[in-house]
mmCIF file of N, CA and C in Angstrom:
data_model
loop_
_atom_site.group_PDB
_atom_site.id
_atom_site.type_symbol
_atom_site.label_atom_id
_atom_site.label_comp_id
_atom_site.label_asym_id
_atom_site.label_seq_id
_atom_site.Cartn_x
_atom_site.Cartn_y
_atom_site.Cartn_z
ATOM 1 N N MET A 1 0.845 -1.186 0.000
ATOM 2 C CA MET A 1 0.000 0.000 0.000
ATOM 3 C C MET A 1 0.884 1.241 0.000
ATOM 4 N N SER A 2 0.647 2.149 -0.907
ATOM 5 C CA SER A 2 1.452 3.365 -1.038
ATOM 6 C C SER A 2 0.930 4.457 -0.120
ATOM 7 N N ASN A 3 1.853 5.139 0.526
ATOM 8 C CA ASN A 3 1.499 6.252 1.394
ATOM 9 C C ASN A 3 1.727 7.539 0.623
ATOM 10 N N HIS A 4 0.647 8.142 0.120
ATOM 11 C CA HIS A 4 0.761 9.338 -0.720
ATOM 12 C C HIS A 4 1.326 10.534 0.037
ATOM 13 N N ALA A 5 1.136 10.588 1.342
ATOM 14 C CA ALA A 5 1.615 11.721 2.125
ATOM 15 C C ALA A 5 3.137 11.780 2.163
ATOM 16 N N SER A 6 3.814 10.620 2.034
ATOM 17 C CA SER A 6 5.273 10.626 2.109
ATOM 18 C C SER A 6 5.942 10.744 0.746
ATOM 19 N N GLU A 7 5.155 10.710 -0.317
ATOM 20 C CA GLU A 7 5.728 10.824 -1.650
ATOM 21 C C GLU A 7 6.114 12.274 -1.927
ATOM 22 N N PRO A 8 7.280 12.492 -2.553
ATOM 23 C CA PRO A 8 7.677 13.867 -2.864
ATOM 24 C C PRO A 8 6.790 14.442 -3.961
ATOM 25 N N PRO A 9 6.659 15.768 -3.991
ATOM 26 C CA PRO A 9 5.863 16.382 -5.049
ATOM 27 C C PRO A 9 6.527 16.135 -6.400
ATOM 28 N N PRO A 10 5.763 16.177 -7.490
ATOM 29 C CA PRO A 10 6.359 15.949 -8.802
ATOM 30 C C PRO A 10 7.429 16.996 -9.102
ATOM 31 N N LEU A 11 8.494 16.547 -9.745
ATOM 32 C CA LEU A 11 9.600 17.447 -10.059
ATOM 33 C C LEU A 11 9.309 18.204 -11.349
ATOM 34 N N VAL A 12 9.314 19.515 -11.259
ATOM 35 C CA VAL A 12 9.143 20.371 -12.422
ATOM 36 C C VAL A 12 10.372 21.251 -12.492
ATOM 37 N N ARG A 13 11.027 21.253 -13.600
ATOM 38 C CA ARG A 13 12.226 22.063 -13.764
ATOM 39 C C ARG A 13 11.870 23.542 -13.616
ATOM 40 N N PRO A 14 12.707 24.308 -12.899
ATOM 41 C CA PRO A 14 12.403 25.725 -12.685
ATOM 42 C C PRO A 14 12.175 26.504 -13.978
ATOM 43 N N TYR A 15 12.943 26.208 -15.025
ATOM 44 C CA TYR A 15 12.764 26.969 -16.266
ATOM 45 C C TYR A 15 11.399 26.708 -16.897
ATOM 46 N N ALA A 16 10.800 25.564 -16.602
ATOM 47 C CA ALA A 16 9.468 25.267 -17.129
ATOM 48 C C ALA A 16 8.428 26.180 -16.481
ATOM 49 N N LEU A 17 8.615 26.503 -15.204
ATOM 50 C CA LEU A 17 7.680 27.377 -14.496
ATOM 51 C C LEU A 17 7.735 28.810 -15.023
ATOM 52 N N THR A 18 8.885 29.202 -15.535
ATOM 53 C CA THR A 18 9.068 30.587 -15.992
ATOM 54 C C THR A 18 9.124 30.688 -17.508
ATOM 55 N N ARG A 19 8.759 29.602 -18.201
ATOM 56 C CA ARG A 19 8.786 29.546 -19.672
ATOM 57 C C ARG A 19 10.176 29.894 -20.202
ATOM 58 N N GLY A 20 11.195 29.374 -19.526
ATOM 59 C CA GLY A 20 12.571 29.538 -19.973
ATOM 60 C C GLY A 20 13.258 30.816 -19.510
ATOM 61 N N ARG A 21 12.527 31.716 -18.900
ATOM 62 C CA ARG A 21 13.132 32.973 -18.450
ATOM 63 C C ARG A 21 13.885 32.754 -17.151
ATOM 64 N N THR A 22 15.052 33.365 -17.052
ATOM 65 C CA THR A 22 15.852 33.232 -15.836
ATOM 66 C C THR A 22 15.935 34.536 -15.057
ATOM 67 N N GLN A 23 15.539 35.631 -15.664
ATOM 68 C CA GLN A 23 15.592 36.936 -15.006
ATOM 69 C C GLN A 23 14.237 37.628 -15.106
ATOM 70 N N PRO A 24 13.781 38.227 -14.017
ATOM 71 C CA PRO A 24 12.543 39.014 -14.089
ATOM 72 C C PRO A 24 12.807 40.324 -14.818
ATOM 73 N N LYS A 25 11.754 40.941 -15.311
ATOM 74 C CA LYS A 25 11.908 42.246 -15.967
ATOM 75 C C LYS A 25 12.344 43.302 -14.965
ATOM 76 N N ARG A 26 11.922 43.129 -13.729
ATOM 77 C CA ARG A 26 12.311 44.042 -12.644
ATOM 78 C C ARG A 26 12.808 43.180 -11.490
ATOM 79 N N VAL A 27 14.001 43.449 -11.000
ATOM 80 C CA VAL A 27 14.580 42.646 -9.926
ATOM 81 C C VAL A 27 14.097 43.178 -8.580
ATOM 82 N N PHE A 28 13.555 42.278 -7.788
ATOM 83 C CA PHE A 28 13.076 42.629 -6.453
ATOM 84 C C PHE A 28 14.061 42.101 -5.424
ATOM 85 N N PRO A 29 14.430 42.923 -4.437
ATOM 86 C CA PRO A 29 15.284 42.396 -3.366
ATOM 87 C C PRO A 29 14.539 41.288 -2.623
ATOM 88 N N MET A 30 15.291 40.352 -2.054
ATOM 89 C CA MET A 30 14.645 39.221 -1.389
ATOM 90 C C MET A 30 13.833 39.641 -0.176
ATOM 91 N N GLU A 31 14.115 40.815 0.370
ATOM 92 C CA GLU A 31 13.349 41.277 1.527
ATOM 93 C C GLU A 31 12.151 42.141 1.140
ATOM 94 N N ALA A 32 11.972 42.403 -0.170
ATOM 95 C CA ALA A 32 10.821 43.195 -0.626
ATOM 96 C C ALA A 32 9.539 42.476 -0.230
ATOM 97 N N LEU A 33 8.538 43.240 0.136
ATOM 98 C CA LEU A 33 7.266 42.673 0.574
ATOM 99 C C LEU A 33 6.284 42.587 -0.583
ATOM 100 N N VAL A 34 5.608 41.464 -0.661
ATOM 101 C CA VAL A 34 4.649 41.185 -1.732
ATOM 102 C C VAL A 34 3.278 41.031 -1.087
ATOM 103 N N ILE A 35 2.271 41.695 -1.662
ATOM 104 C CA ILE A 35 0.907 41.560 -1.149
ATOM 105 C C ILE A 35 -0.059 41.520 -2.327
ATOM 106 N N THR A 36 -1.053 40.648 -2.221
ATOM 107 C CA THR A 36 -2.053 40.523 -3.274
ATOM 108 C C THR A 36 -2.874 41.795 -3.320
ATOM 109 N N ASP A 37 -3.026 42.327 -4.525
ATOM 110 C CA ASP A 37 -3.693 43.606 -4.719
ATOM 111 C C ASP A 37 -5.207 43.483 -4.832
ATOM 112 N N ARG A 38 -5.692 42.349 -5.272
ATOM 113 C CA ARG A 38 -7.131 42.179 -5.457
ATOM 114 C C ARG A 38 -7.483 40.713 -5.284
ATOM 115 N N TYR A 39 -8.758 40.466 -5.161
ATOM 116 C CA TYR A 39 -9.206 39.087 -5.080
ATOM 117 C C TYR A 39 -8.783 38.395 -6.377
ATOM 118 N N VAL A 40 -8.194 37.238 -6.256
ATOM 119 C CA VAL A 40 -7.660 36.545 -7.422
ATOM 120 C C VAL A 40 -8.803 35.980 -8.255
ATOM 121 N N ILE A 41 -8.852 36.426 -9.503
ATOM 122 C CA ILE A 41 -9.828 35.945 -10.471
ATOM 123 C C ILE A 41 -9.087 35.025 -11.424
ATOM 124 N N ASP A 42 -9.719 33.923 -11.802
ATOM 125 C CA ASP A 42 -9.054 32.906 -12.612
ATOM 126 C C ASP A 42 -8.266 33.472 -13.791
ATOM 127 N N GLY A 43 -8.738 34.485 -14.441
ATOM 128 C CA GLY A 43 -8.053 35.034 -15.595
ATOM 129 C C GLY A 43 -6.743 35.739 -15.292
ATOM 130 N N TYR A 44 -6.485 36.021 -14.020
ATOM 131 C CA TYR A 44 -5.288 36.767 -13.655
ATOM 132 C C TYR A 44 -4.094 35.889 -13.329
ATOM 133 N N VAL A 45 -4.319 34.631 -13.026
ATOM 134 C CA VAL A 45 -3.214 33.736 -12.715
ATOM 135 C C VAL A 45 -3.125 32.667 -13.795
ATOM 136 N N ARG A 46 -1.904 32.270 -14.124
ATOM 137 C CA ARG A 46 -1.704 31.367 -15.258
ATOM 138 C C ARG A 46 -1.127 30.017 -14.885
ATOM 139 N N SER A 47 -0.866 29.794 -13.598
ATOM 140 C CA SER A 47 -0.293 28.512 -13.189
ATOM 141 C C SER A 47 -0.631 28.253 -11.729
ATOM 142 N N PRO A 48 -0.514 27.009 -11.309
ATOM 143 C CA PRO A 48 -0.747 26.712 -9.889
ATOM 144 C C PRO A 48 0.228 27.464 -8.980
ATOM 145 N N GLU A 49 1.463 27.663 -9.454
ATOM 146 C CA GLU A 49 2.448 28.397 -8.650
ATOM 147 C C GLU A 49 2.037 29.854 -8.482
ATOM 148 N N GLU A 50 1.537 30.468 -9.555
ATOM 149 C CA GLU A 50 1.075 31.857 -9.446
ATOM 150 C C GLU A 50 -0.114 31.945 -8.496
ATOM 151 N N ARG A 51 -1.014 30.977 -8.573
ATOM 152 C CA ARG A 51 -2.168 30.973 -7.664
ATOM 153 C C ARG A 51 -1.693 30.845 -6.220
ATOM 154 N N SER A 52 -0.708 29.990 -5.985
ATOM 155 C CA SER A 52 -0.166 29.829 -4.632
ATOM 156 C C SER A 52 0.418 31.131 -4.120
ATOM 157 N N ILE A 53 1.164 31.815 -4.983
ATOM 158 C CA ILE A 53 1.760 33.098 -4.591
ATOM 159 C C ILE A 53 0.662 34.099 -4.246
ATOM 160 N N ALA A 54 -0.337 34.212 -5.120
ATOM 161 C CA ALA A 54 -1.420 35.177 -4.889
ATOM 162 C C ALA A 54 -2.148 34.880 -3.581
ATOM 163 N N GLU A 55 -2.394 33.614 -3.306
ATOM 164 C CA GLU A 55 -3.101 33.252 -2.076
ATOM 165 C C GLU A 55 -2.231 33.474 -0.841
ATOM 166 N N LEU A 56 -0.938 33.104 -0.928
ATOM 167 C CA LEU A 56 -0.029 33.324 0.198
ATOM 168 C C LEU A 56 0.110 34.805 0.529
ATOM 169 N N CYS A 57 0.090 35.629 -0.513
ATOM 170 C CA CYS A 57 0.372 37.054 -0.330
ATOM 171 C C CYS A 57 -0.868 37.876 -0.019
ATOM 172 N N ARG A 58 -1.940 37.223 0.349
ATOM 173 C CA ARG A 58 -3.067 37.988 0.904
ATOM 174 C C ARG A 58 -2.621 38.604 2.225
ATOM 175 N N GLU A 59 -1.607 37.965 2.812
ATOM 176 C CA GLU A 59 -0.893 38.509 3.964
ATOM 177 C C GLU A 59 0.493 38.878 3.442
ATOM 178 N N SER A 60 0.982 40.051 3.759
ATOM 179 C CA SER A 60 2.271 40.526 3.255
ATOM 180 C C SER A 60 3.393 39.540 3.590
ATOM 181 N N ARG A 61 4.186 39.192 2.561
ATOM 182 C CA ARG A 61 5.302 38.258 2.739
ATOM 183 C C ARG A 61 6.497 38.752 1.925
ATOM 184 N N SER A 62 7.692 38.396 2.376
ATOM 185 C CA SER A 62 8.893 38.771 1.633
ATOM 186 C C SER A 62 9.058 37.858 0.426
ATOM 187 N N VAL A 63 9.812 38.325 -0.563
ATOM 188 C CA VAL A 63 10.100 37.526 -1.756
ATOM 189 C C VAL A 63 10.768 36.218 -1.345
ATOM 190 N N ALA A 64 11.718 36.281 -0.407
ATOM 191 C CA ALA A 64 12.411 35.076 0.058
ATOM 192 C C ALA A 64 11.450 34.106 0.724
ATOM 193 N N GLU A 65 10.531 34.627 1.497
ATOM 194 C CA GLU A 65 9.555 33.781 2.182
ATOM 195 C C GLU A 65 8.645 33.089 1.168
ATOM 196 N N VAL A 66 8.220 33.818 0.144
ATOM 197 C CA VAL A 66 7.388 33.232 -0.906
ATOM 198 C C VAL A 66 8.132 32.081 -1.577
ATOM 199 N N ALA A 67 9.397 32.309 -1.932
ATOM 200 C CA ALA A 67 10.198 31.258 -2.574
ATOM 201 C C ALA A 67 10.258 30.014 -1.701
ATOM 202 N N ALA A 68 10.484 30.201 -0.407
ATOM 203 C CA ALA A 68 10.588 29.061 0.507
ATOM 204 C C ALA A 68 9.254 28.336 0.645
ATOM 205 N N LEU A 69 8.181 29.079 0.746
ATOM 206 C CA LEU A 69 6.874 28.464 0.969
ATOM 207 C C LEU A 69 6.356 27.696 -0.240
ATOM 208 N N ILE A 70 6.666 28.179 -1.448
ATOM 209 C CA ILE A 70 6.213 27.435 -2.630
ATOM 210 C C ILE A 70 7.303 26.500 -3.154
ATOM 211 N N ARG A 71 8.426 26.471 -2.445
ATOM 212 C CA ARG A 71 9.528 25.540 -2.715
ATOM 213 C C ARG A 71 10.086 25.660 -4.134
ATOM 214 N N VAL A 72 10.451 26.891 -4.479
ATOM 215 C CA VAL A 72 11.127 27.148 -5.748
ATOM 216 C C VAL A 72 12.358 27.998 -5.467
ATOM 217 N N PRO A 73 13.346 27.975 -6.372
ATOM 218 C CA PRO A 73 14.512 28.843 -6.191
ATOM 219 C C PRO A 73 14.095 30.317 -6.178
ATOM 220 N N LEU A 74 14.894 31.127 -5.514
ATOM 221 C CA LEU A 74 14.608 32.562 -5.393
ATOM 222 C C LEU A 74 14.429 33.219 -6.757
ATOM 223 N N GLY A 75 15.276 32.880 -7.724
ATOM 224 C CA GLY A 75 15.167 33.474 -9.057
ATOM 225 C C GLY A 75 13.842 33.158 -9.731
ATOM 226 N N VAL A 76 13.359 31.941 -9.563
ATOM 227 C CA VAL A 76 12.067 31.542 -10.137
ATOM 228 C C VAL A 76 10.947 32.333 -9.465
ATOM 229 N N ALA A 77 11.003 32.450 -8.150
ATOM 230 C CA ALA A 77 9.986 33.215 -7.426
ATOM 231 C C ALA A 77 9.971 34.668 -7.912
ATOM 232 N N ARG A 78 11.151 35.240 -8.130
ATOM 233 C CA ARG A 78 11.208 36.636 -8.606
ATOM 234 C C ARG A 78 10.540 36.783 -9.965
ATOM 235 N N VAL A 79 10.772 35.833 -10.876
ATOM 236 C CA VAL A 79 10.147 35.897 -12.210
ATOM 237 C C VAL A 79 8.631 35.794 -12.076
ATOM 238 N N LEU A 80 8.149 34.826 -11.298
ATOM 239 C CA LEU A 80 6.701 34.633 -11.132
ATOM 240 C C LEU A 80 6.057 35.841 -10.454
ATOM 241 N N ILE A 81 6.714 36.380 -9.432
ATOM 242 C CA ILE A 81 6.190 37.571 -8.753
ATOM 243 C C ILE A 81 6.169 38.757 -9.714
ATOM 244 N N GLY A 82 7.213 38.889 -10.523
ATOM 245 C CA GLY A 82 7.252 39.962 -11.515
ATOM 246 C C GLY A 82 6.107 39.863 -12.505
ATOM 247 N N ASP A 83 5.813 38.646 -12.955
ATOM 248 C CA ASP A 83 4.691 38.442 -13.879
ATOM 249 C C ASP A 83 3.372 38.850 -13.225
ATOM 250 N N LEU A 84 3.187 38.439 -11.974
ATOM 251 C CA LEU A 84 1.960 38.794 -11.257
ATOM 252 C C LEU A 84 1.862 40.301 -11.031
ATOM 253 N N ALA A 85 2.990 40.938 -10.744
ATOM 254 C CA ALA A 85 2.998 42.392 -10.538
ATOM 255 C C ALA A 85 2.625 43.116 -11.826
ATOM 256 N N GLU A 86 3.128 42.630 -12.958
ATOM 257 C CA GLU A 86 2.792 43.250 -14.253
ATOM 258 C C GLU A 86 1.303 43.182 -14.545
ATOM 259 N N ARG A 87 0.657 42.110 -14.119
ATOM 260 C CA ARG A 87 -0.778 41.934 -14.348
ATOM 261 C C ARG A 87 -1.631 42.550 -13.252
ATOM 262 N N GLY A 88 -0.999 43.168 -12.245
ATOM 263 C CA GLY A 88 -1.738 43.845 -11.190
ATOM 264 C C GLY A 88 -2.300 42.937 -10.120
ATOM 265 N N VAL A 89 -1.851 41.686 -10.087
ATOM 266 C CA VAL A 89 -2.350 40.761 -9.069
ATOM 267 C C VAL A 89 -1.700 41.044 -7.721
ATOM 268 N N VAL A 90 -0.409 41.349 -7.736
ATOM 269 C CA VAL A 90 0.299 41.663 -6.495
ATOM 270 C C VAL A 90 0.999 43.003 -6.621
ATOM 271 N N GLN A 91 1.281 43.577 -5.480
ATOM 272 C CA GLN A 91 2.118 44.764 -5.404
ATOM 273 C C GLN A 91 3.380 44.372 -4.657
ATOM 274 N N VAL A 92 4.517 44.910 -5.098
ATOM 275 C CA VAL A 92 5.793 44.623 -4.453
ATOM 276 C C VAL A 92 6.318 45.929 -3.889
ATOM 277 N N HIS A 93 6.617 45.900 -2.605
ATOM 278 C CA HIS A 93 7.101 47.090 -1.920
ATOM 279 C C HIS A 93 8.513 46.830 -1.425
ATOM 280 N N ALA A 94 9.469 47.520 -2.025
ATOM 281 C CA ALA A 94 10.855 47.400 -1.551
ATOM 282 C C ALA A 94 10.930 48.057 -0.187
ATOM 283 N N SER A 95 11.575 47.368 0.728
ATOM 284 C CA SER A 95 11.668 47.921 2.073
ATOM 285 C C SER A 95 12.657 49.080 2.088
ATOM 286 N N LYS A 96 12.324 50.067 2.881
ATOM 287 C CA LYS A 96 13.217 51.204 3.056
ATOM 288 C C LYS A 96 14.147 50.896 4.211
ATOM 289 N N VAL A 97 15.326 51.438 4.164
ATOM 290 C CA VAL A 97 16.277 51.187 5.237
ATOM 291 C C VAL A 97 15.915 52.074 6.420
ATOM 292 N N PRO A 98 15.373 51.485 7.471
ATOM 293 C CA PRO A 98 15.005 52.277 8.641
ATOM 294 C C PRO A 98 16.222 52.507 9.536
ATOM 295 N N ASP A 99 16.038 53.377 10.525
ATOM 296 C CA ASP A 99 17.110 53.628 11.483
ATOM 297 C C ASP A 99 17.446 52.350 12.258
ATOM 298 N N ALA A 100 16.418 51.599 12.623
ATOM 299 C CA ALA A 100 16.618 50.336 13.336
ATOM 300 C C ALA A 100 15.945 49.239 12.510
ATOM 301 N N PRO A 101 16.607 48.097 12.369
ATOM 302 C CA PRO A 101 16.005 47.038 11.560
ATOM 303 C C PRO A 101 14.706 46.522 12.171
ATOM 304 N N ASP A 102 13.763 46.180 11.313
ATOM 305 C CA ASP A 102 12.512 45.600 11.756
ATOM 306 C C ASP A 102 12.787 44.138 12.106
ATOM 307 N N THR A 103 12.815 43.836 13.374
ATOM 308 C CA THR A 103 13.180 42.510 13.856
ATOM 309 C C THR A 103 12.231 41.440 13.335
ATOM 310 N N ALA A 104 10.942 41.718 13.316
ATOM 311 C CA ALA A 104 9.967 40.722 12.847
ATOM 312 C C ALA A 104 10.217 40.378 11.377
ATOM 313 N N LEU A 105 10.488 41.395 10.552
ATOM 314 C CA LEU A 105 10.768 41.154 9.136
ATOM 315 C C LEU A 105 12.041 40.332 8.986
ATOM 316 N N LEU A 106 13.079 40.694 9.713
ATOM 317 C CA LEU A 106 14.340 39.953 9.620
ATOM 318 C C LEU A 106 14.165 38.497 10.042
ATOM 319 N N GLU A 107 13.355 38.261 11.063
ATOM 320 C CA GLU A 107 13.101 36.891 11.504
ATOM 321 C C GLU A 107 12.343 36.107 10.440
ATOM 322 N N ARG A 108 11.372 36.744 9.766
ATOM 323 C CA ARG A 108 10.618 36.065 8.706
ATOM 324 C C ARG A 108 11.514 35.748 7.523
ATOM 325 N N VAL A 109 12.386 36.684 7.140
ATOM 326 C CA VAL A 109 13.312 36.442 6.029
ATOM 327 C C VAL A 109 14.269 35.304 6.380
ATOM 328 N N LEU A 110 14.816 35.331 7.588
ATOM 329 C CA LEU A 110 15.719 34.275 8.024
ATOM 330 C C LEU A 110 15.014 32.921 8.035
ATOM 331 N N SER A 111 13.801 32.894 8.525
ATOM 332 C CA SER A 111 13.021 31.646 8.536
ATOM 333 C C SER A 111 12.798 31.145 7.115
ATOM 334 N N GLY A 112 12.466 32.056 6.196
ATOM 335 C CA GLY A 112 12.276 31.675 4.794
ATOM 336 C C GLY A 112 13.548 31.136 4.172
ATOM 337 N N LEU A 113 14.673 31.756 4.470
ATOM 338 C CA LEU A 113 15.951 31.294 3.925
ATOM 339 C C LEU A 113 16.319 29.920 4.464
ATOM 340 N N ARG A 114 16.025 29.677 5.723
ATOM 341 C CA ARG A 114 16.316 28.366 6.304
ATOM 342 C C ARG A 114 15.503 27.266 5.636
ATOM 343 N N LYS A 115 14.299 27.610 5.169
ATOM 344 C CA LYS A 115 13.447 26.623 4.519
ATOM 345 C C LYS A 115 13.915 26.306 3.112
ATOM 346 N N LEU A 116 14.743 27.194 2.542
ATOM 347 C CA LEU A 116 15.254 26.941 1.179
ATOM 348 C C LEU A 116 16.177 25.795 1.248
#
């Protein structure tokens, strides 16, 4: 009897997720915050990965955290996030350098990096 819960997810090459693109049109720092701009309508997302990003980012998340949560390399996440930003599904906010670092943000980024 096969235990489906212990089977690894199907392997999809990263370039297949980005249609061969390796660089986003706009580079987002890994600590940039991504948030879904509107309720996701089927016509706005083009893949299960994009849908996952849109749903995850209903709560603000860093680019690095998104990559870790959907289990793709950072570069792939940047391309997918860039595509969603171009279509208005998400907004990306580059963090400004504050006088004191935001500890909660740094902890979330570190947690996301550890999951990579």
